[in-house]
Structures are given as structure tokens and as C-alpha cells.
Coordinates of N, CA and C and ligand atoms in Angstrom, one line a residue:
X1 N 1.2 61.3 150.6 CA 1.9 62.2 149.5 C 3.3 62.4 149.8
X2 N 4.4 62.3 148.8 CA 5.9 62.8 149.3 C 6.1 63.4 147.9
X3 N 7.2 64.0 147.9 CA 7.8 65.0 146.9 C 8.3 63.9 146.0
X4 N 8.5 64.1 144.8 CA 9.4 63.4 143.7 C 10.6 63.3 144.2
X5 N 11.4 62.2 144.1 CA 12.8 62.0 144.5 C 13.7 62.1 143.1
X6 N 14.8 63.2 142.9 CA 15.1 63.4 141.8 C 16.7 63.3 141.8
X7 N 17.0 62.4 140.8 CA 18.8 62.3 141.0 C 19.1 63.1 140.0
X8 N 20.2 64.0 139.9 CA 20.7 64.9 138.8 C 22.0 64.6 138.7
X9 N 22.4 64.4 137.4 CA 23.8 63.8 137.1 C 24.1 64.9 136.2
X10 N 25.5 65.4 136.2 CA 26.0 66.2 135.6 C 27.3 65.6 134.8
X11 N 27.5 65.9 133.5 CA 28.3 65.3 132.7 C 29.7 65.8 132.6
X12 N 30.1 66.8 133.6 CA 31.2 67.4 133.7 C 31.6 67.6 135.2
X13 N 33.1 67.3 135.3 CA 33.8 67.3 137.1 C 34.2 68.9 136.9
X14 N 34.2 69.9 135.7 CA 34.9 70.8 135.6 C 34.5 71.9 136.8
X15 N 35.5 72.4 137.3 CA 35.0 73.3 138.7 C 34.0 74.5 138.3
X16 N 34.1 75.2 137.3 CA 33.3 76.1 136.8 C 32.3 75.8 135.7
X17 N 32.0 74.6 135.6 CA 31.0 73.7 134.6 C 29.8 74.8 134.6
X18 N 29.7 75.1 133.1 CA 28.4 75.9 132.7 C 27.0 74.8 132.8
X19 N 27.3 73.2 132.9 CA 26.4 72.5 132.7 C 25.8 72.3 134.4
X20 N 26.8 72.4 135.5 CA 26.3 72.2 136.8 C 25.6 73.5 136.9
X21 N 25.9 74.7 136.6 CA 25.2 76.0 136.8 C 23.8 75.5 136.0
X22 N 23.7 75.2 134.9 CA 22.3 75.1 134.4 C 21.7 74.0 135.1
X23 N 22.2 72.9 135.7 CA 21.7 71.9 136.5 C 20.9 72.5 137.6
X24 N 21.8 73.5 138.3 CA 21.3 74.2 139.8 C 20.1 74.8 139.3
X25 N 20.3 75.8 138.1 CA 19.0 76.6 137.8 C 17.6 75.5 137.6
X26 N 17.9 74.5 136.7 CA 16.8 73.6 136.6 C 16.1 73.3 138.0
X27 N 17.0 72.8 138.8 CA 16.5 72.4 140.3 C 15.6 73.5 140.7
X28 N 16.0 74.7 140.6 CA 15.1 76.0 141.1 C 14.2 75.9 140.5
X29 N 13.9 75.4 139.0 CA 12.6 75.7 138.2 C 11.6 74.7 139.0
X30 N 12.5 73.3 139.0 CA 11.6 72.3 139.8 C 10.7 72.6 140.9
X31 N 11.4 73.6 141.7 CA 10.9 74.0 143.1 C 10.6 72.9 143.7
X32 N 9.3 73.2 144.7 CA 8.9 72.2 146.0 C 8.5 70.8 145.0
X33 N 8.1 70.9 143.6 CA 7.7 69.5 143.2 C 8.9 68.4 143.4
X34 N 10.1 68.5 143.7 CA 11.1 67.6 143.5 C 12.0 68.0 144.6
X35 N 12.5 66.8 145.3 CA 13.5 66.7 146.3 C 14.9 66.4 145.2
X36 N 16.0 67.3 145.0 CA 16.8 67.1 144.1 C 18.0 67.3 144.5
X37 N 18.8 65.8 144.0 CA 20.4 65.8 144.7 C 21.3 65.7 143.4
X38 N 22.2 66.3 143.7 CA 23.1 66.2 142.4 C 24.0 64.8 142.8
X39 N 24.0 63.7 142.0 CA 24.8 62.6 142.4 C 26.0 62.7 141.7
X40 N 27.3 62.5 142.6 CA 28.4 62.7 141.9 C 29.1 61.5 141.1
X41 N 29.8 61.8 140.3 CA 30.2 60.7 139.2 C 31.7 60.3 138.9
X42 N 32.1 61.6 139.2 CA 33.7 61.7 139.4 C 34.6 60.9 139.9
X43 N 33.7 60.3 141.3 CA 34.8 59.2 142.1 C 34.4 57.9 141.5
X44 N 33.8 57.6 140.4 CA 33.6 56.2 139.9 C 34.8 55.8 139.3
X45 N 35.5 54.5 139.5 CA 36.7 54.1 138.8 C 36.2 54.1 137.3
X46 N 37.2 54.1 136.4 CA 37.1 53.7 135.1 C 36.4 52.0 134.8
X47 N 35.3 52.0 134.1 CA 34.7 50.7 134.3 C 35.5 49.5 133.7
X48 N 35.3 48.4 134.4 CA 36.4 47.2 134.0 C 35.6 46.3 134.7
X49 N 35.4 45.2 133.7 CA 34.4 44.1 134.2 C 35.2 43.3 135.2
X50 N 36.6 43.4 135.4 CA 37.3 42.8 136.4 C 36.8 43.1 138.0
X51 N 36.2 44.5 137.9 CA 35.9 44.9 139.4 C 34.6 44.5 139.6
X52 N 33.9 44.1 138.9 CA 32.6 43.6 138.9 C 32.3 42.7 140.3
X53 N 33.2 41.8 140.4 CA 33.4 40.6 141.4 C 32.9 41.4 143.0
X54 N 33.9 42.5 143.0 CA 33.8 43.3 144.3 C 33.7 44.6 144.2
X55 N 32.4 45.1 143.9 CA 32.4 46.7 143.4 C 32.7 47.6 144.4
X56 N 33.4 48.4 143.6 CA 34.0 49.5 144.7 C 32.9 50.5 145.1
X57 N 33.3 50.7 146.6 CA 32.3 51.5 147.4 C 31.9 52.6 146.6
X58 N 32.2 53.3 145.7 CA 31.8 54.5 145.0 C 30.5 54.0 143.9
X59 N 30.8 52.9 143.6 CA 30.0 52.5 142.4 C 28.6 52.1 143.2
X60 N 28.9 51.3 144.4 CA 27.8 50.9 145.2 C 26.9 52.1 145.5
X61 N 27.6 53.2 145.9 CA 26.8 54.4 146.5 C 26.3 55.1 145.2
X62 N 26.7 55.2 144.3 CA 26.1 55.8 142.6 C 24.7 54.8 142.6
X63 N 25.0 53.4 142.7 CA 23.9 52.7 142.2 C 22.6 52.7 143.5
X64 N 23.3 53.1 144.3 CA 21.9 53.2 145.4 C 21.3 54.5 145.1
X65 N 22.1 55.6 145.0 CA 21.4 56.8 144.9 C 20.5 56.5 143.5
X66 N 20.8 56.0 142.6 CA 20.1 56.0 141.3 C 18.6 55.0 141.5
X67 N 19.1 54.1 142.5 CA 17.7 53.0 142.4 C 16.7 53.7 143.4
X68 N 17.4 54.5 144.1 CA 16.5 55.3 145.2 C 15.7 56.3 144.6
X69 N 15.7 56.8 143.2 CA 15.5 58.1 142.8 C 14.1 57.6 141.9
X70 N 13.2 58.6 141.8 CA 11.6 58.4 141.3 C 12.3 58.8 139.7
X71 N 13.1 59.7 139.5 CA 13.2 60.0 137.9 C 14.8 60.6 138.2
X72 N 15.5 61.0 137.0 CA 16.8 61.2 136.7 C 17.0 62.5 135.9
X73 N 17.4 63.6 136.0 CA 17.8 64.5 135.0 C 19.3 64.7 134.8
X74 N 19.5 64.3 133.8 CA 21.0 64.3 133.0 C 21.4 65.7 132.3
X75 N 22.3 66.6 132.9 CA 22.7 67.7 132.2 C 23.9 68.0 131.6
X76 N 24.2 67.6 130.4 CA 25.6 67.1 130.1 C 26.1 68.2 128.9
X77 N 27.4 68.4 128.9 CA 28.5 68.9 127.9 C 28.2 67.9 126.8
X78 N 28.6 68.5 125.4 CA 29.1 68.0 124.3 C 30.6 67.7 124.2
X79 N 31.1 66.4 124.1 CA 32.7 66.0 123.7 C 32.8 65.4 122.4
X80 N 33.3 66.1 121.7 CA 33.6 65.5 120.2 C 32.5 64.9 119.6
X81 N 31.2 65.8 119.5 CA 30.0 65.5 119.3 C 29.2 64.3 119.7
X82 N 29.5 64.1 120.9 CA 28.9 63.0 121.6 C 28.9 63.0 123.2
X83 N 28.5 62.2 124.0 CA 28.6 62.7 125.2 C 30.1 62.3 125.9
X84 N 30.4 62.9 127.2 CA 31.7 63.0 127.8 C 32.1 61.6 128.2
X85 N 33.2 61.0 128.1 CA 33.6 59.7 129.0 C 33.2 59.7 130.3
X86 N 33.3 60.9 130.9 CA 32.6 60.7 132.4 C 31.4 60.1 132.4
X87 N 30.6 60.7 131.7 CA 29.2 60.2 131.9 C 28.9 58.9 131.2
X88 N 29.5 58.6 130.2 CA 29.3 57.3 129.7 C 29.8 56.0 130.7
X89 N 30.9 56.5 131.2 CA 31.4 55.7 132.6 C 30.3 55.2 133.5
X90 N 29.6 56.4 133.9 CA 28.6 56.3 134.9 C 27.5 55.5 134.5
X91 N 27.2 55.7 133.1 CA 26.2 55.0 132.6 C 26.5 53.4 132.4
X92 N 27.6 53.3 132.1 CA 27.9 51.8 131.8 C 28.0 51.1 133.3
X93 N 28.5 51.9 134.2 CA 28.4 51.3 135.8 C 27.0 51.1 136.3
X94 N 26.2 51.7 136.1 CA 24.7 51.9 136.1 C 24.0 50.8 135.3
X95 N 24.5 50.4 134.4 CA 23.8 49.5 133.4 C 24.0 47.9 134.0
X96 N 24.7 47.7 135.0 CA 25.5 46.3 135.2 C 25.3 46.0 136.8
X97 N 25.0 44.8 137.4 CA 24.7 43.8 136.3 C 23.3 44.1 135.7
X98 N 23.3 43.4 134.6 CA 22.1 43.9 133.6 C 20.8 43.6 134.4
X99 N 20.6 42.5 135.3 CA 19.4 42.3 135.7 C 19.0 43.3 136.6
X100 N 19.9 44.0 137.5 CA 19.8 45.1 138.1 C 20.1 46.5 137.6
X101 N 20.0 46.7 136.5 CA 20.4 48.1 135.8 C 19.6 49.1 136.6
X102 N 20.2 50.3 136.9 CA 19.5 51.2 137.4 C 18.7 52.3 136.3
X103 N 18.9 51.9 135.0 CA 18.2 52.8 134.1 C 17.1 52.1 133.4
X104 N 16.7 50.8 133.8 CA 15.4 50.4 132.9 C 14.3 50.7 133.9
X105 N 13.4 51.3 132.9 CA 12.1 51.6 133.4 C 12.3 53.1 134.1
X106 N 13.2 53.7 134.1 CA 13.6 54.9 134.9 C 13.2 56.2 134.1
X107 N 12.4 57.2 134.8 CA 12.4 58.5 133.7 C 13.3 59.2 133.9
X108 N 14.1 59.6 132.4 CA 15.4 60.2 132.5 C 15.1 61.3 131.4
X109 N 15.1 62.3 131.9 CA 15.1 63.7 131.1 C 16.5 64.2 130.6
X110 N 16.8 64.6 129.5 CA 18.1 64.8 129.2 C 18.0 66.4 128.5
X111 N 19.2 67.3 129.1 CA 19.5 68.6 128.3 C 21.1 68.9 128.5
X112 N 21.5 69.8 128.1 CA 23.0 70.3 128.2 C 23.1 71.5 127.6
X113 N 24.5 72.0 128.0 CA 24.6 73.5 127.5 C 26.0 73.3 126.8
X114 N 26.4 74.2 126.1 CA 27.5 74.3 125.5 C 27.6 75.9 124.9
X115 N 28.8 76.4 124.7 CA 29.0 77.6 124.3 C 28.5 77.7 122.7
X116 N 28.6 76.6 121.9 CA 28.3 76.6 120.8 C 27.0 76.6 120.2
X117 N 26.6 76.9 118.8 CA 25.4 77.1 118.5 C 24.5 76.1 118.8
X118 N 24.8 74.7 118.5 CA 24.0 73.7 118.4 C 23.8 73.0 119.9
X119 N 24.3 73.7 121.1 CA 24.0 73.6 122.4 C 23.5 71.8 122.7
X120 N 24.6 71.3 122.3 CA 25.0 69.9 122.8 C 23.7 69.0 122.3
X121 N 23.0 69.0 120.9 CA 22.0 68.8 120.1 C 22.9 67.0 119.9
X122 N 23.9 67.1 119.4 CA 24.6 65.6 119.1 C 24.8 64.9 120.2
X123 N 25.3 65.3 121.1 CA 25.3 64.8 122.4 C 24.2 64.1 123.1
X124 N 23.1 64.7 122.9 CA 22.0 64.5 123.6 C 21.2 63.2 122.4
X125 N 21.6 63.5 121.2 CA 21.1 62.3 120.3 C 21.5 60.8 120.7
X126 N 22.8 60.9 121.0 CA 23.5 59.8 121.3 C 23.0 59.4 122.6
X127 N 23.0 60.4 123.8 CA 22.5 59.9 125.1 C 21.0 59.2 125.1
X128 N 20.3 59.8 124.3 CA 18.9 59.0 123.9 C 18.8 58.1 123.5
X129 N 19.5 57.8 122.5 CA 20.0 56.2 121.8 C 20.7 55.4 123.0
X130 N 21.4 55.6 123.7 CA 21.9 54.8 124.8 C 20.7 54.5 125.6
X131 N 20.1 55.7 126.3 CA 19.3 55.4 127.4 C 18.0 54.4 126.8
X132 N 17.6 54.5 125.4 CA 16.5 54.0 125.0 C 17.0 52.3 124.9
X133 N 18.2 52.1 124.4 CA 18.7 50.7 124.7 C 18.7 50.0 126.0
X134 N 18.9 50.9 126.9 CA 18.8 50.4 128.4 C 17.3 50.6 129.1
X135 N 16.4 50.6 128.1 CA 15.0 50.6 128.7 C 14.5 52.1 129.7
X136 N 15.2 53.1 129.5 CA 14.8 54.1 130.4 C 13.8 54.8 129.3
X137 N 12.8 55.7 130.2 CA 11.7 56.4 129.4 C 12.1 57.6 129.6
X138 N 12.5 58.3 128.0 CA 13.1 59.5 128.0 C 12.3 60.6 127.7
X139 N 11.6 61.4 128.2 CA 10.7 62.4 127.6 C 10.9 62.9 126.5
X140 N 9.6 63.4 125.6 CA 10.0 63.9 124.4 C 10.5 65.0 124.2
X141 N 10.4 66.1 125.0 CA 10.9 67.6 124.8 C 12.3 67.7 124.8
X142 N 12.6 68.4 123.8 CA 14.2 68.7 123.6 C 14.3 70.1 124.1
X143 N 15.8 69.9 124.8 CA 16.2 71.3 125.4 C 17.6 71.5 125.0
X144 N 17.9 72.3 124.0 CA 19.5 72.3 123.7 C 19.8 73.9 124.2
X145 N 20.9 74.1 125.0 CA 21.3 75.2 125.5 C 22.6 75.9 124.9
X146 N 22.5 77.0 124.1 CA 23.5 77.7 123.5 C 24.1 78.7 125.0
X147 N 25.0 78.6 125.5 CA 25.4 79.3 126.9 C 25.9 80.3 126.6
X148 N 25.6 81.4 127.1 CA 26.1 82.9 127.3 C 26.4 83.1 128.7
X149 N 27.5 83.8 128.9 CA 28.2 84.0 130.0 C 27.1 84.6 131.1
X150 N 26.2 85.5 130.7 CA 25.3 86.0 131.5 C 23.8 85.3 131.4
X151 N 23.7 84.2 131.2 CA 22.6 83.3 130.8 C 21.8 83.0 132.3
X152 N 22.7 82.8 133.3 CA 22.3 82.3 134.5 C 23.2 83.2 135.4
X153 N 22.4 83.6 136.6 CA 23.2 84.6 137.7 C 23.8 83.9 138.7
X154 N 24.2 84.8 139.7 CA 25.0 83.8 140.6 C 23.8 83.2 141.8
X155 N 22.5 83.6 141.5 CA 21.8 82.7 142.4 C 20.8 82.0 141.8
X156 N 21.5 81.2 140.7 CA 20.9 80.3 139.6 C 19.6 80.6 139.2
X157 N 19.4 82.1 138.8 CA 18.4 82.5 138.0 C 18.7 82.6 136.8
X158 N 17.6 82.4 136.0 CA 18.0 82.4 134.4 C 17.6 83.8 134.0
X159 N 18.6 84.4 133.4 CA 18.1 85.9 133.3 C 17.2 86.2 132.0
X160 N 17.4 85.5 130.9 CA 16.8 85.6 129.8 C 15.5 85.1 129.6
X161 N 14.2 85.8 129.7 CA 13.0 85.5 129.8 C 12.4 84.5 128.9
X162 N 12.9 84.4 127.4 CA 12.5 83.3 126.9 C 13.1 82.0 126.9
X163 N 14.5 82.0 127.4 CA 15.1 80.7 128.0 C 14.4 80.2 129.1
X164 N 13.8 81.1 130.0 CA 13.4 80.9 131.4 C 12.3 79.9 131.1
X165 N 11.2 80.8 130.2 CA 10.0 80.2 130.0 C 10.2 78.7 129.2
X166 N 11.1 78.7 128.1 CA 11.1 77.3 127.8 C 11.9 76.1 128.5
X167 N 12.7 76.7 129.4 CA 13.4 75.5 130.3 C 12.1 75.2 131.6
X168 N 11.3 76.1 131.8 CA 10.2 75.8 132.6 C 9.5 74.7 132.2
X169 N 9.1 75.0 130.9 CA 7.9 73.8 130.1 C 8.6 72.7 130.3
X170 N 10.0 72.7 129.8 CA 10.8 71.5 129.8 C 10.6 70.8 131.3
X171 N 11.4 71.4 132.2 CA 11.0 70.7 133.7 C 9.7 70.4 133.9
X172 N 8.8 71.2 133.8 CA 7.5 70.8 134.0 C 7.0 69.5 133.3
X173 N 7.2 69.5 132.2 CA 6.9 68.3 131.4 C 7.3 67.1 131.7
X174 N 8.5 67.1 132.1 CA 9.4 66.2 132.6 C 8.7 65.7 134.1
X175 N 8.4 66.3 134.9 CA 7.9 66.5 136.1 C 6.6 65.7 136.0
X176 N 5.8 66.1 135.2 CA 4.3 65.6 135.0 C 4.5 64.0 134.4
X177 N 5.5 64.1 133.6 CA 5.5 62.3 133.0 C 6.1 61.7 134.6
X178 N 7.0 62.1 135.1 CA 7.5 61.2 136.4 C 6.6 61.2 137.2
X179 N 5.6 62.1 137.6 CA 4.4 61.8 138.5 C 3.5 61.0 138.2
X180 N 3.4 61.4 136.7 CA 2.5 60.0 136.3 C 2.8 58.7 136.7
X181 N 4.1 58.3 136.4 CA 4.5 57.0 136.7 C 4.8 56.7 137.8
X182 N 5.0 57.7 138.8 CA 5.0 57.3 140.1 C 4.0 58.4 141.2
X183 N 2.7 57.8 141.0 CA 1.9 58.4 141.4 C 1.6 58.8 142.9
X184 N 2.2 58.0 143.7 CA 2.7 58.3 145.2 C 3.4 59.4 145.5
X185 N 4.3 59.9 144.3 CA 5.0 61.1 144.8 C 4.2 62.2 144.4
X186 N 3.3 62.3 143.7 CA 2.5 63.6 142.9 C 1.9 64.4 144.1
Ligands
FNR201 C1 34.6 70.4 124.1 N1 33.5 71.4 123.5 C2 32.5 71.0 122.8 N2 31.5 71.7 122.5 C3 30.3 71.5 121.4 O1 29.4 72.3 121.4 N3 30.5 70.3 120.8 C4 31.3 69.5 120.8 O2 31.6 68.6 120.4 C5 32.7 69.9 121.7 N4 33.5 69.1 122.0 C6 34.5 69.4 123.2 C7 35.5 68.3 123.6 C8 36.2 68.2 124.5 C9 37.4 67.4 124.8 C10 36.1 69.5 125.3 C11 37.0 69.6 126.6 C12 35.2 70.5 124.9 C13 33.5 72.7 124.2 C14 32.4 72.4 125.5 O3 31.2 72.7 125.1 C15 33.0 73.3 126.8 O4 34.0 73.2 127.4 C16 32.0 73.3 127.9 O5 32.2 74.4 128.7 C17 31.9 72.2 128.5 O6 30.8 72.0 129.5 P1 31.2 72.2 131.1 O7 32.5 71.4 131.4 O8 31.4 73.7 131.3 O9 30.0 71.8 131.8

């Protein structure tokens, strides 16, 4: 038996990203059920089909990290009511070549935080649609985080109990599904 290998993607490269803080808190909630790595996407070149003949090293590293993961967690901001270009760029690179897409058949949980009231709901709807097209298995549970400055402390602990309970259920549901689809890692 081995631990579930979890690739975590944060849709923001901002130094003080609230989504990176949320991702780290969620990794904490996964505990020993998952070996999680945040996979960087900010070094990927802007997608251009001309680059596909000789794929840049950063793209190969990204694709390899994604292929070797049992499951993926995407934690993303909302930009102009959709997903950030940074994240779309990574998704597009991962989708190519189509026969070797890193997204097909992969369990991909999605969540995100914004200071606004709807907590990335519209970005997540777009992301769900994109991943569905690519053949990913996106768990049903929805998780929209309206971020307040004191929600997560310096030790990645979620201070608000209601939020912590909801996010623990979100993480548990996602890992239950990923383990069912990857019994060797349960
Ligand atoms: C935003 N922000 C934002 N927030 C939101 O709730 N809905 C939106 O559509 C947008 N649109 C948007 C566009 C652009 C270009 C920027 C830079 C920002 C605000 C956003 O939620 C806020 O900057 C978060 O802090 C971004 O998350 P990170 O980068 O801190 O993880």
C-alpha cells in the first residue's frame, strides 16, 4: 500500500497568493492520506503550437509531474469571471499531444478563493466545463471560499470552524474518490 500521489496546482503566481495559502491548508487537511506537491506553472511558456515539435524543458517537467500523479487538486483565483490565463496556459500544455493528455481520466478536484462574495464560483464553473471536455473526473462537491484575512493562520490552520469542517469534508470526499479509482494507493 502506498500513499496517494497528489499534484496541486495553484492558479496564481502572486507572492502573497491567498490561493496558495488555501492550497497549503488543504494539503494539511489531507494529512497522511496524500503525498502532495505543488507543481509550478509560472515557468511554462505561453502556449504556441510551433513549440510542440521540440517541447521546452519546463513543459516536459510539468507533464511528467502531472502524469505521475494519482490525482490533482486545482486551487485557483477568479479573473474577470473566469480562470486566470496562467492556469489556462498550463491546462492547454497538459492537453497536448491529445493522445497523451495529462487530463484524460485524471481525478481533478477544484476549489478557489477570492475576497469577493461568490468565492470563484464562476471561474470554477468554467474550469469544470474545460476539464469535462478533457475527460477528467471532477468530484461533485463544490467549494467556494470567500477569503477573509484571518481565515488561515501562519501555520496553514483554518481558524473558522465552519469553514474547516466544510473543507475537511471536501478534501475527504475527493480523496475517497481518488482512492477508489487508485486502489493501490488506498
Ligand atoms: C481579480 N479579482 C477577481 N475576484 C473575483 O472574485 N472575481 C473576479 O472576476 C476577479 N477578477 C480579477 C481579475 C484580475 C485580472 C485580477 C488581478 C483580480 C480579484 C482576485 O480575487 C484577488 O486579486 C485575489 O487575491 C486573487 O487571488 P490570489 O492571486 O491572491 O491567489
